[in-house]
């Protein structure tokens, strides 16, 4: 089953509302001189909640406890970032020792606040060369300003799901690789009833659809959100205007924003049996690696396959890239058992057998170089598309920020206005967006 993406969106909203801790927090002081060979009980908080996910976590903990007979792990599931951060801020005996989060956008807050311990000293003590263990992009989204306060605990990559039966009927022989091909194929695949209403849309570009948030779509352009001084530069990056122009072209080619939104409103819930791709209302769809397992479990009534998302025509050589995110794990700064906690974090994030088994169990992308190449990984070629995306050197993740996902929320709100035709001067609007992001960051620093 997939990681609970709706909780990610909630965390971003909480960050935007200022409910997550800022960099000025003063976390309780923990203990990094404990003896990890002595009997100890660790508390591990995580956000997974479905029966299959919790079984996979519990199986992982059982494997760890078998290797570390002196360590008992108390697992607390379904914990949100807000709850976790409140507990870490308060400290005390009820606070967790090991923590995990689905929200990579909040890593900047975790590191700058000091609530999550810097893991570099633990890796140095254990002789771990992190650059040899983890792909660069995953390391980038688990650190902030030189502090490695988190490590990747599985990853997600985003690609294109497409209906092979619909492709065959439309005379399309392969998935699109460029944005112009995507527009061409989307038009061919769009079908209407006699009254003009949609029966199937080739590709729904609207940002409010399921996983279609603008940051994920924008990844195909390889954008630069901030300059070297940390200032927002979306208005200065030529890719930004090209991205919005392409999205507008996709919308207009398939009938316009209003009709597409009206059709989208009739879609079923993303994680239900009425998902729009599963019910063939969409012929192509951007989604994460977990969707394949759900399609097989639902016994989809059509042939389907996966491919990387198309790229801009002037960046055709980057085809194969995609958007990356994932779960992160770390040690609470307030933990009195940080060395024992490191044993658990190291096992969950670096033990190749464990990472592979966990990835297979919940159908997520493994987060170490060794695990990505393991022959024990799920051999399904539709899943391996996402493994290739995760290893592609052009794939990107959102850069960490001191205010967590607040800048992502600002981009989303602005993008909703752009696609609806409410932004009449894009240059001016982007300059205003940059100013808003910079002001929010400055407020978080103070």
PDB file of N, CA, C and O in Angstrom, residues 295-362:
ATOM      1  N   UNK A 295      -3.098  -1.178  -8.846  1.00  0.00           N
ATOM      2  CA  UNK A 295      -3.760  -1.588 -10.094  1.00  0.00           C
ATOM      3  C   UNK A 295      -3.858  -3.105 -10.184  1.00  0.00           C
ATOM      4  O   UNK A 295      -4.880  -3.652 -10.624  1.00  0.00           O
ATOM      5  N   UNK A 296      -2.801  -3.791  -9.773  1.00  0.00           N
ATOM      6  CA  UNK A 296      -2.834  -5.260  -9.813  1.00  0.00           C
ATOM      7  C   UNK A 296      -3.831  -5.806  -8.793  1.00  0.00           C
ATOM      8  O   UNK A 296      -4.566  -6.758  -9.075  1.00  0.00           O
ATOM      9  N   UNK A 297      -3.838  -5.207  -7.602  1.00  0.00           N
ATOM     10  CA  UNK A 297      -4.776  -5.680  -6.578  1.00  0.00           C
ATOM     11  C   UNK A 297      -6.219  -5.435  -6.994  1.00  0.00           C
ATOM     12  O   UNK A 297      -7.106  -6.224  -6.676  1.00  0.00           O
ATOM     13  N   UNK A 298      -6.458  -4.338  -7.728  1.00  0.00           N
ATOM     14  CA  UNK A 298      -7.806  -4.020  -8.190  1.00  0.00           C
ATOM     15  C   UNK A 298      -8.176  -4.780  -9.459  1.00  0.00           C
ATOM     16  O   UNK A 298      -9.316  -4.680  -9.936  1.00  0.00           O
ATOM     17  N   UNK A 299      -7.222  -5.536 -10.017  1.00  0.00           N
ATOM     18  CA  UNK A 299      -7.441  -6.299 -11.249  1.00  0.00           C
ATOM     19  C   UNK A 299      -7.974  -5.402 -12.356  1.00  0.00           C
ATOM     20  O   UNK A 299      -9.076  -5.583 -12.884  1.00  0.00           O
ATOM     21  N   UNK A 300      -7.159  -4.394 -12.688  1.00  0.00           N
ATOM     22  CA  UNK A 300      -7.531  -3.434 -13.726  1.00  0.00           C
ATOM     23  C   UNK A 300      -7.989  -4.156 -14.986  1.00  0.00           C
ATOM     24  O   UNK A 300      -7.381  -5.137 -15.420  1.00  0.00           O
ATOM     25  N   UNK A 301      -9.050  -3.646 -15.598  1.00  0.00           N
ATOM     26  CA  UNK A 301      -9.683  -4.312 -16.741  1.00  0.00           C
ATOM     27  C   UNK A 301      -9.075  -3.882 -18.079  1.00  0.00           C
ATOM     28  O   UNK A 301      -9.737  -3.978 -19.124  1.00  0.00           O
ATOM     29  N   UNK A 302      -7.857  -3.432 -18.058  1.00  0.00           N
ATOM     30  CA  UNK A 302      -7.187  -2.995 -19.288  1.00  0.00           C
ATOM     31  C   UNK A 302      -5.687  -3.211 -19.127  1.00  0.00           C
ATOM     32  O   UNK A 302      -5.174  -3.324 -18.005  1.00  0.00           O
ATOM     33  N   UNK A 303      -4.991  -3.289 -20.225  1.00  0.00           N
ATOM     34  CA  UNK A 303      -3.544  -3.396 -20.174  1.00  0.00           C
ATOM     35  C   UNK A 303      -2.927  -2.038 -19.851  1.00  0.00           C
ATOM     36  O   UNK A 303      -3.385  -1.010 -20.350  1.00  0.00           O
ATOM     37  N   UNK A 304      -1.922  -2.032 -19.017  1.00  0.00           N
ATOM     38  CA  UNK A 304      -1.279  -0.784 -18.642  1.00  0.00           C
ATOM     39  C   UNK A 304       0.217  -0.984 -18.515  1.00  0.00           C
ATOM     40  O   UNK A 304       0.703  -2.103 -18.389  1.00  0.00           O
ATOM     41  N   UNK A 305       0.942   0.109 -18.564  1.00  0.00           N
ATOM     42  CA  UNK A 305       2.397   0.048 -18.419  1.00  0.00           C
ATOM     43  C   UNK A 305       2.870   1.374 -17.827  1.00  0.00           C
ATOM     44  O   UNK A 305       2.061   2.298 -17.609  1.00  0.00           O
ATOM     45  N   UNK A 306       4.174   1.465 -17.581  1.00  0.00           N
ATOM     46  CA  UNK A 306       4.752   2.666 -16.985  1.00  0.00           C
ATOM     47  C   UNK A 306       5.924   3.162 -17.814  1.00  0.00           C
ATOM     48  O   UNK A 306       6.556   2.396 -18.556  1.00  0.00           O
ATOM     49  N   UNK A 307       6.215   4.436 -17.676  1.00  0.00           N
ATOM     50  CA  UNK A 307       7.346   5.069 -18.356  1.00  0.00           C
ATOM     51  C   UNK A 307       7.703   6.329 -17.581  1.00  0.00           C
ATOM     52  O   UNK A 307       6.917   6.804 -16.753  1.00  0.00           O
ATOM     53  N   UNK A 308       8.879   6.889 -17.818  1.00  0.00           N
ATOM     54  CA  UNK A 308       9.178   8.184 -17.210  1.00  0.00           C
ATOM     55  C   UNK A 308       8.221   9.256 -17.744  1.00  0.00           C
ATOM     56  O   UNK A 308       7.674   9.131 -18.847  1.00  0.00           O
ATOM     57  N   UNK A 309       8.018  10.303 -16.966  1.00  0.00           N
ATOM     58  CA  UNK A 309       7.230  11.435 -17.453  1.00  0.00           C
ATOM     59  C   UNK A 309       7.983  12.115 -18.600  1.00  0.00           C
ATOM     60  O   UNK A 309       9.221  12.148 -18.613  1.00  0.00           O
ATOM     61  N   UNK A 310       7.258  12.655 -19.579  1.00  0.00           N
ATOM     62  CA  UNK A 310       7.920  13.400 -20.658  1.00  0.00           C
ATOM     63  C   UNK A 310       8.685  14.608 -20.123  1.00  0.00           C
ATOM     64  O   UNK A 310       8.412  15.093 -19.025  1.00  0.00           O
ATOM     65  N   UNK A 311       9.612  15.089 -20.920  1.00  0.00           N
ATOM     66  CA  UNK A 311      10.444  16.243 -20.558  1.00  0.00           C
ATOM     67  C   UNK A 311      10.248  17.343 -21.599  1.00  0.00           C
ATOM     68  O   UNK A 311       9.723  17.094 -22.688  1.00  0.00           O
ATOM     69  N   UNK A 312      10.659  18.571 -21.298  1.00  0.00           N
ATOM     70  CA  UNK A 312      10.562  19.638 -22.302  1.00  0.00           C
ATOM     71  C   UNK A 312      11.320  19.278 -23.572  1.00  0.00           C
ATOM     72  O   UNK A 312      12.341  18.591 -23.525  1.00  0.00           O
ATOM     73  N   UNK A 313      10.816  19.760 -24.705  1.00  0.00           N
ATOM     74  CA  UNK A 313      11.429  19.422 -25.984  1.00  0.00           C
ATOM     75  C   UNK A 313      12.890  19.846 -26.054  1.00  0.00           C
ATOM     76  O   UNK A 313      13.715  19.151 -26.675  1.00  0.00           O
ATOM     77  N   UNK A 314      13.230  20.979 -25.424  1.00  0.00           N
ATOM     78  CA  UNK A 314      14.617  21.447 -25.477  1.00  0.00           C
ATOM     79  C   UNK A 314      15.501  20.775 -24.435  1.00  0.00           C
ATOM     80  O   UNK A 314      16.673  21.110 -24.290  1.00  0.00           O
ATOM     81  N   UNK A 315      14.943  19.804 -23.691  1.00  0.00           N
ATOM     82  CA  UNK A 315      15.727  19.018 -22.739  1.00  0.00           C
ATOM     83  C   UNK A 315      15.510  17.518 -22.985  1.00  0.00           C
ATOM     84  O   UNK A 315      15.505  16.723 -22.053  1.00  0.00           O
ATOM     85  N   UNK A 316      15.358  17.159 -24.245  1.00  0.00           N
ATOM     86  CA  UNK A 316      15.048  15.766 -24.589  1.00  0.00           C
ATOM     87  C   UNK A 316      16.095  14.788 -24.083  1.00  0.00           C
ATOM     88  O   UNK A 316      15.792  13.617 -23.808  1.00  0.00           O
ATOM     89  N   UNK A 317      17.343  15.263 -23.918  1.00  0.00           N
ATOM     90  CA  UNK A 317      18.411  14.376 -23.454  1.00  0.00           C
ATOM     91  C   UNK A 317      18.268  14.021 -21.973  1.00  0.00           C
ATOM     92  O   UNK A 317      18.998  13.160 -21.468  1.00  0.00           O
ATOM     93  N   UNK A 318      17.346  14.664 -21.259  1.00  0.00           N
ATOM     94  CA  UNK A 318      17.139  14.347 -19.839  1.00  0.00           C
ATOM     95  C   UNK A 318      15.998  13.354 -19.637  1.00  0.00           C
ATOM     96  O   UNK A 318      15.630  13.058 -18.502  1.00  0.00           O
ATOM     97  N   UNK A 319      15.431  12.837 -20.741  1.00  0.00           N
ATOM     98  CA  UNK A 319      14.322  11.894 -20.597  1.00  0.00           C
ATOM     99  C   UNK A 319      14.745  10.719 -19.723  1.00  0.00           C
ATOM    100  O   UNK A 319      15.836  10.153 -19.886  1.00  0.00           O
ATOM    101  N   UNK A 320      13.878  10.369 -18.804  1.00  0.00           N
ATOM    102  CA  UNK A 320      14.188   9.348 -17.804  1.00  0.00           C
ATOM    103  C   UNK A 320      14.190   9.929 -16.406  1.00  0.00           C
ATOM    104  O   UNK A 320      14.185   9.194 -15.418  1.00  0.00           O
ATOM    105  N   UNK A 321      14.172  11.250 -16.332  1.00  0.00           N
ATOM    106  CA  UNK A 321      14.173  11.926 -15.027  1.00  0.00           C
ATOM    107  C   UNK A 321      12.770  11.895 -14.413  1.00  0.00           C
ATOM    108  O   UNK A 321      11.793  11.548 -15.048  1.00  0.00           O
ATOM    109  N   UNK A 322      12.709  12.321 -13.155  1.00  0.00           N
ATOM    110  CA  UNK A 322      11.417  12.430 -12.485  1.00  0.00           C
ATOM    111  C   UNK A 322      11.555  13.130 -11.155  1.00  0.00           C
ATOM    112  O   UNK A 322      12.654  13.552 -10.756  1.00  0.00           O
ATOM    113  N   UNK A 323      10.451  13.236 -10.482  1.00  0.00           N
ATOM    114  CA  UNK A 323      10.397  13.878  -9.160  1.00  0.00           C
ATOM    115  C   UNK A 323      10.625  12.821  -8.094  1.00  0.00           C
ATOM    116  O   UNK A 323      10.040  11.737  -8.137  1.00  0.00           O
ATOM    117  N   UNK A 324      11.463  13.145  -7.110  1.00  0.00           N
ATOM    118  CA  UNK A 324      11.777  12.210  -6.020  1.00  0.00           C
ATOM    119  C   UNK A 324      11.376  12.806  -4.676  1.00  0.00           C
ATOM    120  O   UNK A 324      11.531  14.006  -4.437  1.00  0.00           O
ATOM    121  N   UNK A 325      10.881  11.969  -3.832  1.00  0.00           N
ATOM    122  CA  UNK A 325      10.621  12.342  -2.444  1.00  0.00           C
ATOM    123  C   UNK A 325      10.676  11.049  -1.636  1.00  0.00           C
ATOM    124  O   UNK A 325      11.149  10.035  -2.145  1.00  0.00           O
ATOM    125  N   UNK A 326      10.219  11.051  -0.399  1.00  0.00           N
ATOM    126  CA  UNK A 326      10.255   9.810   0.360  1.00  0.00           C
ATOM    127  C   UNK A 326      10.121  10.030   1.842  1.00  0.00           C
ATOM    128  O   UNK A 326       9.874  11.136   2.320  1.00  0.00           O
ATOM    129  N   UNK A 327      10.279   8.948   2.570  1.00  0.00           N
ATOM    130  CA  UNK A 327      10.242   8.993   4.030  1.00  0.00           C
ATOM    131  C   UNK A 327      11.649   9.239   4.548  1.00  0.00           C
ATOM    132  O   UNK A 327      12.627   8.772   3.970  1.00  0.00           O
ATOM    133  N   UNK A 328      11.739   9.977   5.642  1.00  0.00           N
ATOM    134  CA  UNK A 328      13.037  10.232   6.266  1.00  0.00           C
ATOM    135  C   UNK A 328      12.996   9.760   7.711  1.00  0.00           C
ATOM    136  O   UNK A 328      11.934   9.730   8.334  1.00  0.00           O
ATOM    137  N   UNK A 329      14.150   9.390   8.238  1.00  0.00           N
ATOM    138  CA  UNK A 329      14.250   8.913   9.618  1.00  0.00           C
ATOM    139  C   UNK A 329      15.388   9.627  10.324  1.00  0.00           C
ATOM    140  O   UNK A 329      16.384  10.005   9.696  1.00  0.00           O
ATOM    141  N   UNK A 330      15.242   9.799  11.617  1.00  0.00           N
ATOM    142  CA  UNK A 330      16.286  10.463  12.386  1.00  0.00           C
ATOM    143  C   UNK A 330      16.179  10.150  13.869  1.00  0.00           C
ATOM    144  O   UNK A 330      15.354   9.339  14.302  1.00  0.00           O
ATOM    145  N   UNK A 331      17.022  10.810  14.630  1.00  0.00           N
ATOM    146  CA  UNK A 331      17.088  10.630  16.084  1.00  0.00           C
ATOM    147  C   UNK A 331      16.632  11.908  16.762  1.00  0.00           C
ATOM    148  O   UNK A 331      17.105  13.006  16.418  1.00  0.00           O
ATOM    149  N   UNK A 332      15.730  11.786  17.708  1.00  0.00           N
ATOM    150  CA  UNK A 332      15.282  12.953  18.460  1.00  0.00           C
ATOM    151  C   UNK A 332      16.432  13.501  19.295  1.00  0.00           C
ATOM    152  O   UNK A 332      17.127  12.743  19.985  1.00  0.00           O
ATOM    153  N   UNK A 333      16.648  14.805  19.210  1.00  0.00           N
ATOM    154  CA  UNK A 333      17.725  15.421  19.985  1.00  0.00           C
ATOM    155  C   UNK A 333      17.528  15.213  21.477  1.00  0.00           C
ATOM    156  O   UNK A 333      18.494  15.156  22.242  1.00  0.00           O
ATOM    157  N   UNK A 334      16.279  15.085  21.912  1.00  0.00           N
ATOM    158  CA  UNK A 334      15.983  14.922  23.334  1.00  0.00           C
ATOM    159  C   UNK A 334      16.174  13.501  23.831  1.00  0.00           C
ATOM    160  O   UNK A 334      16.079  13.244  25.039  1.00  0.00           O
ATOM    161  N   UNK A 335      16.457  12.548  22.931  1.00  0.00           N
ATOM    162  CA  UNK A 335      16.617  11.151  23.338  1.00  0.00           C
ATOM    163  C   UNK A 335      17.788  10.982  24.292  1.00  0.00           C
ATOM    164  O   UNK A 335      18.873  11.518  24.071  1.00  0.00           O
ATOM    165  N   UNK A 336      17.564  10.198  25.328  1.00  0.00           N
ATOM    166  CA  UNK A 336      18.626   9.874  26.281  1.00  0.00           C
ATOM    167  C   UNK A 336      19.398   8.621  25.862  1.00  0.00           C
ATOM    168  O   UNK A 336      20.317   8.199  26.564  1.00  0.00           O
ATOM    169  N   UNK A 337      19.036   8.076  24.713  1.00  0.00           N
ATOM    170  CA  UNK A 337      19.645   6.818  24.242  1.00  0.00           C
ATOM    171  C   UNK A 337      20.048   6.964  22.778  1.00  0.00           C
ATOM    172  O   UNK A 337      19.730   6.109  21.936  1.00  0.00           O
ATOM    173  N   UNK A 338      20.791   7.994  22.447  1.00  0.00           N
ATOM    174  CA  UNK A 338      21.057   8.317  21.048  1.00  0.00           C
ATOM    175  C   UNK A 338      21.934   7.279  20.351  1.00  0.00           C
ATOM    176  O   UNK A 338      21.763   7.032  19.150  1.00  0.00           O
ATOM    177  N   UNK A 339      22.852   6.666  21.056  1.00  0.00           N
ATOM    178  CA  UNK A 339      23.694   5.640  20.422  1.00  0.00           C
ATOM    179  C   UNK A 339      22.887   4.381  20.110  1.00  0.00           C
ATOM    180  O   UNK A 339      23.052   3.772  19.047  1.00  0.00           O
ATOM    181  N   UNK A 340      22.004   4.005  21.034  1.00  0.00           N
ATOM    182  CA  UNK A 340      21.119   2.869  20.754  1.00  0.00           C
ATOM    183  C   UNK A 340      20.144   3.237  19.637  1.00  0.00           C
ATOM    184  O   UNK A 340      19.852   2.413  18.759  1.00  0.00           O
ATOM    185  N   UNK A 341      19.660   4.470  19.654  1.00  0.00           N
ATOM    186  CA  UNK A 341      18.759   4.931  18.597  1.00  0.00           C
ATOM    187  C   UNK A 341      19.461   4.890  17.241  1.00  0.00           C
ATOM    188  O   UNK A 341      18.851   4.544  16.217  1.00  0.00           O
ATOM    189  N   UNK A 342      20.754   5.216  17.224  1.00  0.00           N
ATOM    190  CA  UNK A 342      21.511   5.158  15.972  1.00  0.00           C
ATOM    191  C   UNK A 342      21.566   3.735  15.426  1.00  0.00           C
ATOM    192  O   UNK A 342      21.510   3.531  14.207  1.00  0.00           O
ATOM    193  N   UNK A 343      21.662   2.742  16.306  1.00  0.00           N
ATOM    194  CA  UNK A 343      21.675   1.357  15.842  1.00  0.00           C
ATOM    195  C   UNK A 343      20.394   1.040  15.064  1.00  0.00           C
ATOM    196  O   UNK A 343      20.433   0.369  14.027  1.00  0.00           O
ATOM    197  N   UNK A 344      19.259   1.556  15.559  1.00  0.00           N
ATOM    198  CA  UNK A 344      17.990   1.311  14.872  1.00  0.00           C
ATOM    199  C   UNK A 344      17.924   2.089  13.559  1.00  0.00           C
ATOM    200  O   UNK A 344      17.542   1.528  12.517  1.00  0.00           O
ATOM    201  N   UNK A 345      18.305   3.363  13.580  1.00  0.00           N
ATOM    202  CA  UNK A 345      18.276   4.168  12.360  1.00  0.00           C
ATOM    203  C   UNK A 345      19.192   3.567  11.300  1.00  0.00           C
ATOM    204  O   UNK A 345      18.840   3.459  10.123  1.00  0.00           O
ATOM    205  N   UNK A 346      20.386   3.143  11.714  1.00  0.00           N
ATOM    206  CA  UNK A 346      21.344   2.556  10.781  1.00  0.00           C
ATOM    207  C   UNK A 346      20.776   1.270  10.167  1.00  0.00           C
ATOM    208  O   UNK A 346      20.911   1.027   8.962  1.00  0.00           O
ATOM    209  N   UNK A 347      20.126   0.459  10.975  1.00  0.00           N
ATOM    210  CA  UNK A 347      19.549  -0.788  10.469  1.00  0.00           C
ATOM    211  C   UNK A 347      18.434  -0.501   9.466  1.00  0.00           C
ATOM    212  O   UNK A 347      18.384  -1.093   8.381  1.00  0.00           O
ATOM    213  N   UNK A 348      17.540   0.399   9.818  1.00  0.00           N
ATOM    214  CA  UNK A 348      16.387   0.680   8.957  1.00  0.00           C
ATOM    215  C   UNK A 348      16.772   1.325   7.635  1.00  0.00           C
ATOM    216  O   UNK A 348      16.132   1.085   6.614  1.00  0.00           O
ATOM    217  N   UNK A 349      17.824   2.144   7.650  1.00  0.00           N
ATOM    218  CA  UNK A 349      18.147   2.926   6.453  1.00  0.00           C
ATOM    219  C   UNK A 349      19.311   2.379   5.644  1.00  0.00           C
ATOM    220  O   UNK A 349      19.433   2.721   4.458  1.00  0.00           O
ATOM    221  N   UNK A 350      20.184   1.535   6.235  1.00  0.00           N
ATOM    222  CA  UNK A 350      21.404   1.127   5.536  1.00  0.00           C
ATOM    223  C   UNK A 350      21.580  -0.375   5.358  1.00  0.00           C
ATOM    224  O   UNK A 350      22.364  -0.799   4.501  1.00  0.00           O
ATOM    225  N   UNK A 351      20.912  -1.175   6.159  1.00  0.00           N
ATOM    226  CA  UNK A 351      21.047  -2.622   6.026  1.00  0.00           C
ATOM    227  C   UNK A 351      20.385  -3.059   4.716  1.00  0.00           C
ATOM    228  O   UNK A 351      19.164  -2.947   4.564  1.00  0.00           O
ATOM    229  N   UNK A 352      21.162  -3.534   3.778  1.00  0.00           N
ATOM    230  CA  UNK A 352      20.650  -3.797   2.430  1.00  0.00           C
ATOM    231  C   UNK A 352      19.495  -4.784   2.428  1.00  0.00           C
ATOM    232  O   UNK A 352      18.458  -4.551   1.783  1.00  0.00           O
ATOM    233  N   UNK A 353      19.647  -5.893   3.142  1.00  0.00           N
ATOM    234  CA  UNK A 353      18.568  -6.886   3.182  1.00  0.00           C
ATOM    235  C   UNK A 353      17.297  -6.276   3.746  1.00  0.00           C
ATOM    236  O   UNK A 353      16.195  -6.490   3.212  1.00  0.00           O
ATOM    237  N   UNK A 354      17.423  -5.500   4.830  1.00  0.00           N
ATOM    238  CA  UNK A 354      16.262  -4.876   5.439  1.00  0.00           C
ATOM    239  C   UNK A 354      15.604  -3.876   4.489  1.00  0.00           C
ATOM    240  O   UNK A 354      14.382  -3.867   4.323  1.00  0.00           O
ATOM    241  N   UNK A 355      16.402  -3.031   3.853  1.00  0.00           N
ATOM    242  CA  UNK A 355      15.856  -2.010   2.952  1.00  0.00           C
ATOM    243  C   UNK A 355      15.112  -2.669   1.794  1.00  0.00           C
ATOM    244  O   UNK A 355      14.013  -2.239   1.413  1.00  0.00           O
ATOM    245  N   UNK A 356      15.670  -3.732   1.243  1.00  0.00           N
ATOM    246  CA  UNK A 356      15.031  -4.428   0.117  1.00  0.00           C
ATOM    247  C   UNK A 356      13.720  -5.081   0.554  1.00  0.00           C
ATOM    248  O   UNK A 356      12.689  -4.973  -0.128  1.00  0.00           O
ATOM    249  N   UNK A 357      13.740  -5.748   1.687  1.00  0.00           N
ATOM    250  CA  UNK A 357      12.534  -6.432   2.154  1.00  0.00           C
ATOM    251  C   UNK A 357      11.421  -5.437   2.471  1.00  0.00           C
ATOM    252  O   UNK A 357      10.247  -5.659   2.130  1.00  0.00           O
ATOM    253  N   UNK A 358      11.794  -4.327   3.083  1.00  0.00           N
ATOM    254  CA  UNK A 358      10.802  -3.299   3.404  1.00  0.00           C
ATOM    255  C   UNK A 358      10.247  -2.672   2.126  1.00  0.00           C
ATOM    256  O   UNK A 358       9.042  -2.440   1.992  1.00  0.00           O
ATOM    257  N   UNK A 359      11.124  -2.412   1.162  1.00  0.00           N
ATOM    258  CA  UNK A 359      10.689  -1.842  -0.121  1.00  0.00           C
ATOM    259  C   UNK A 359       9.716  -2.781  -0.832  1.00  0.00           C
ATOM    260  O   UNK A 359       8.690  -2.351  -1.369  1.00  0.00           O
ATOM    261  N   UNK A 360      10.035  -4.055  -0.833  1.00  0.00           N
ATOM    262  CA  UNK A 360       9.143  -5.023  -1.475  1.00  0.00           C
ATOM    263  C   UNK A 360       7.807  -5.125  -0.747  1.00  0.00           C
ATOM    264  O   UNK A 360       6.751  -5.257  -1.370  1.00  0.00           O
ATOM    265  N   UNK A 361       7.852  -5.032   0.582  1.00  0.00           N
ATOM    266  CA  UNK A 361       6.636  -5.187   1.384  1.00  0.00           C
ATOM    267  C   UNK A 361       5.638  -4.062   1.142  1.00  0.00           C
ATOM    268  O   UNK A 361       4.424  -4.305   1.089  1.00  0.00           O
ATOM    269  N   UNK A 362       6.116  -2.818   1.021  1.00  0.00           N
ATOM    270  CA  UNK A 362       5.166  -1.706   0.849  1.00  0.00           C
ATOM    271  C   UNK A 362       5.250  -1.082  -0.540  1.00  0.00           C
ATOM    272  O   UNK A 362       4.638  -0.046  -0.804  1.00  0.00           O
TER     273      UNK A 362
END
